[in-house]
Amino acid sequence: ERVHFNYLKGEAICLRSFAYYEILKLWGDAPYNFEPVDILDPNSIYKPVAPRVEIFQKLREDLKLAAELMPWSEGCPGGAKNFTGRPSKAFALGLRARINLMYAGYGLQRESEIVEYNTKDKALRAELYQEVANDCSMILEHEENKIIKYEDGGFEKVFKNICQGVTDYSQSEVIWEIPFLDGVRGQLLNRCGLRVNKDRLNAFGKLKNTTLSNSSNGMVAVTP
């Protein structure tokens, strides 16, 4: 069905964009490839470092397309409906806003080793900031009922929901989070990941994961 196909295409674009977002945060200028890879052509695999502005612009365009392809969370198909482990239109718009803020902001430049604007185009920076405002306004306008108000618990409620593993987006302000395994998700405030050499596929919830986890130490145990 077309709606499902469009969602999966938008989800794939979002996940690729998020991967490049992490690369940009860590390295700034970096190789990139948005075309199918020909394994017989080394030039298709090994790419030279490209200016980050090229990647920023491509991600900006990609996430605009993803937001058009994907419905809001309550309209996502199958197991993606109201599930914080899968992207939605809100996530595509939110990620584009984050990336556009980076695009318009400062960065350590490879050539000069000084911090300056990622783009020197003032008109483009103004356009990016306006785009951020528009994207965030769309999310706030549509998702207003998901914002936990102060009188309903505010940030304390948000924090408790995260710690309790609430993955129903209709009950959470979290637009998207990276799941580790179904029902486990890295065990926030408990363990840093799951012991993967025993009953990995059957793991569920805090108690069983704690029972099966390796002995912890000061490096990987409780989050302060």
Short mmCIF file of C-alpha atoms in Angstrom, two decimals, residues 20-195:
data_model
loop_
_atom_site.label_atom_id
_atom_site.label_comp_id
_atom_site.label_asym_id
_atom_site.label_seq_id
_atom_site.Cartn_x
_atom_site.Cartn_y
_atom_site.Cartn_z
CA TYR A 20 25.03 12.03 9.00
CA TYR A 21 23.92 14.42 11.75
CA GLU A 22 26.10 12.43 14.17
CA ILE A 23 29.00 12.43 11.68
CA LEU A 24 28.75 16.21 11.29
CA LYS A 25 28.77 16.68 15.07
CA LEU A 26 31.89 14.55 15.44
CA TRP A 27 33.94 15.50 12.37
CA GLY A 28 32.40 18.49 10.60
CA ASP A 29 33.63 18.10 7.01
CA ALA A 30 33.35 14.44 6.04
CA PRO A 31 32.95 12.09 3.08
CA TYR A 32 29.37 11.50 2.03
CA ASN A 33 27.51 9.37 -0.46
CA PHE A 34 23.81 9.67 -1.20
CA GLU A 35 23.87 7.55 -4.35
CA PRO A 36 23.75 3.73 -4.78
CA VAL A 37 27.20 2.17 -4.32
CA ASP A 38 28.89 0.20 -7.12
CA ILE A 39 31.08 -2.32 -5.30
CA LEU A 40 33.21 -2.77 -8.43
CA ASP A 41 34.07 0.92 -8.56
CA PRO A 42 36.46 2.10 -5.78
CA ASN A 43 35.50 5.72 -6.51
CA SER A 44 31.93 4.85 -5.59
CA ILE A 45 33.00 3.61 -2.16
CA TYR A 46 35.98 5.71 -1.10
CA LYS A 47 34.93 9.34 -1.18
CA PRO A 48 37.06 12.41 -0.45
CA VAL A 49 36.17 14.75 2.41
CA ALA A 50 33.46 17.20 1.35
CA PRO A 51 32.55 20.58 2.85
CA ARG A 52 29.92 20.21 5.55
CA VAL A 53 27.69 22.81 3.88
CA GLU A 54 27.08 20.34 1.03
CA ILE A 55 25.94 17.70 3.51
CA PHE A 56 23.85 20.22 5.48
CA GLN A 57 22.03 21.26 2.32
CA LYS A 58 21.38 17.68 1.24
CA LEU A 59 20.01 16.75 4.69
CA ARG A 60 17.83 19.85 4.66
CA GLU A 61 16.29 18.76 1.35
CA ASP A 62 16.01 15.10 2.35
CA LEU A 63 14.20 15.81 5.61
CA LYS A 64 11.77 18.14 3.84
CA LEU A 65 10.89 15.19 1.61
CA ALA A 66 10.69 12.81 4.59
CA ALA A 67 8.28 15.17 6.37
CA GLU A 68 6.07 15.21 3.27
CA LEU A 69 6.12 11.41 2.99
CA MET A 70 5.43 10.63 6.65
CA PRO A 71 2.23 11.21 8.65
CA TRP A 72 2.05 12.46 12.20
CA SER A 73 2.66 9.74 14.77
CA GLU A 74 -1.00 8.78 15.26
CA GLY A 75 -1.29 8.20 11.50
CA CYS A 76 1.83 6.06 11.07
CA PRO A 77 1.19 2.51 9.82
CA GLY A 78 1.46 -0.71 11.82
CA GLY A 79 3.80 -0.80 14.80
CA ALA A 80 5.04 2.72 14.09
CA LYS A 81 1.74 4.27 15.20
CA ASN A 82 2.25 6.35 18.36
CA PHE A 83 5.55 4.58 19.05
CA THR A 84 8.58 6.64 20.09
CA GLY A 85 10.95 4.05 18.62
CA ARG A 86 9.93 4.91 15.05
CA PRO A 87 10.17 8.30 13.27
CA SER A 88 7.16 10.39 12.26
CA LYS A 89 6.55 13.73 10.58
CA ALA A 90 7.31 15.45 13.90
CA PHE A 91 10.73 13.80 14.08
CA ALA A 92 11.59 14.67 10.47
CA LEU A 93 10.71 18.32 11.11
CA GLY A 94 12.48 18.37 14.47
CA LEU A 95 15.67 16.84 13.10
CA ARG A 96 15.66 19.27 10.18
CA ALA A 97 15.35 22.13 12.67
CA ARG A 98 18.35 20.86 14.66
CA ILE A 99 20.45 20.40 11.53
CA ASN A 100 19.47 23.82 10.18
CA LEU A 101 20.58 25.43 13.46
CA MET A 102 23.96 23.74 13.04
CA TYR A 103 24.07 24.80 9.39
CA ALA A 104 23.42 28.43 10.32
CA GLY A 105 25.69 28.37 13.36
CA TYR A 106 29.38 28.19 14.13
CA GLY A 107 31.88 25.41 13.54
CA LEU A 108 35.59 24.72 13.78
CA GLN A 109 36.90 25.07 10.24
CA ARG A 110 39.45 22.58 8.94
CA GLU A 111 41.42 25.06 6.86
CA SER A 112 41.85 27.88 9.34
CA GLU A 113 41.42 25.98 12.63
CA ILE A 114 39.22 28.80 13.89
CA VAL A 115 35.55 28.92 14.80
CA GLU A 116 33.40 30.75 12.29
CA TYR A 117 29.99 30.45 10.65
CA ASN A 118 29.44 27.20 8.76
CA THR A 119 27.94 29.31 5.99
CA LYS A 120 29.04 32.89 5.34
CA ASP A 121 25.83 33.65 3.43
CA LYS A 122 23.84 35.99 5.70
CA ALA A 123 20.69 35.67 3.62
CA LEU A 124 20.88 31.88 3.83
CA ARG A 125 21.34 32.04 7.61
CA ALA A 126 18.20 34.16 7.92
CA GLU A 127 16.34 31.69 5.70
CA LEU A 128 17.51 28.75 7.81
CA TYR A 129 16.43 30.40 11.08
CA GLN A 130 12.99 31.14 9.61
CA GLU A 131 12.72 27.55 8.43
CA VAL A 132 13.56 26.35 11.95
CA ALA A 133 10.82 28.57 13.39
CA ASN A 134 8.30 27.30 10.84
CA ASP A 135 9.14 23.62 11.40
CA CYS A 136 9.00 23.92 15.18
CA SER A 137 5.72 25.85 14.98
CA MET A 138 4.19 23.05 12.92
CA ILE A 139 5.20 20.50 15.56
CA LEU A 140 3.94 22.62 18.46
CA GLU A 141 0.66 23.36 16.72
CA HIS A 142 -0.07 19.71 15.97
CA GLU A 143 1.44 18.11 19.07
CA GLU A 144 0.13 20.61 21.61
CA ASN A 145 -1.92 17.90 23.37
CA LYS A 146 1.27 15.88 23.99
CA ILE A 147 3.04 18.63 25.93
CA ILE A 148 2.91 17.71 29.63
CA LYS A 149 1.86 20.88 31.42
CA TYR A 150 3.25 21.94 34.78
CA GLU A 151 0.02 21.21 36.61
CA ASP A 152 0.05 17.67 35.17
CA GLY A 153 3.58 16.91 36.34
CA GLY A 154 5.73 18.93 33.94
CA PHE A 155 9.33 17.84 33.49
CA GLU A 156 9.10 15.50 36.50
CA LYS A 157 6.45 13.53 34.60
CA VAL A 158 8.56 13.54 31.42
CA PHE A 159 11.58 12.26 33.38
CA LYS A 160 9.58 9.51 35.06
CA ASN A 161 8.07 8.41 31.76
CA ILE A 162 11.53 8.10 30.24
CA CYS A 163 12.83 6.12 33.21
CA GLN A 164 9.78 3.84 33.13
CA GLY A 165 10.19 3.12 29.44
CA VAL A 166 6.96 4.75 28.25
CA THR A 167 7.12 4.28 24.48
CA ASP A 168 3.53 5.28 23.69
CA TYR A 169 3.90 8.67 22.02
CA SER A 170 0.35 9.62 22.96
CA GLN A 171 1.55 9.52 26.59
CA SER A 172 5.00 11.05 26.08
CA GLU A 173 6.69 14.24 24.95
CA VAL A 174 9.56 12.20 23.47
CA ILE A 175 9.28 12.51 19.68
CA TRP A 176 11.80 9.75 18.92
CA GLU A 177 14.37 7.68 20.76
CA ILE A 178 16.86 5.05 19.65
CA PRO A 179 15.63 1.61 20.71
CA PHE A 180 18.22 -1.04 21.60
CA LEU A 181 15.96 -4.11 21.69
CA ASP A 182 12.22 -4.49 21.90
CA GLY A 183 11.22 -3.76 25.48
CA VAL A 184 14.80 -3.14 26.70
CA ARG A 185 16.11 0.05 25.02
CA GLY A 186 19.44 0.27 26.87
CA GLN A 187 17.98 0.40 30.37
CA LEU A 188 18.26 4.09 31.19
CA LEU A 189 19.46 4.69 34.76
CA ASN A 190 20.04 0.96 35.19
CA ARG A 191 22.48 -0.65 32.73
CA CYS A 192 24.40 0.46 29.67
CA GLY A 193 23.02 -2.08 27.24
CA LEU A 194 22.06 -5.71 27.27
CA ARG A 195 24.12 -8.85 27.77
#
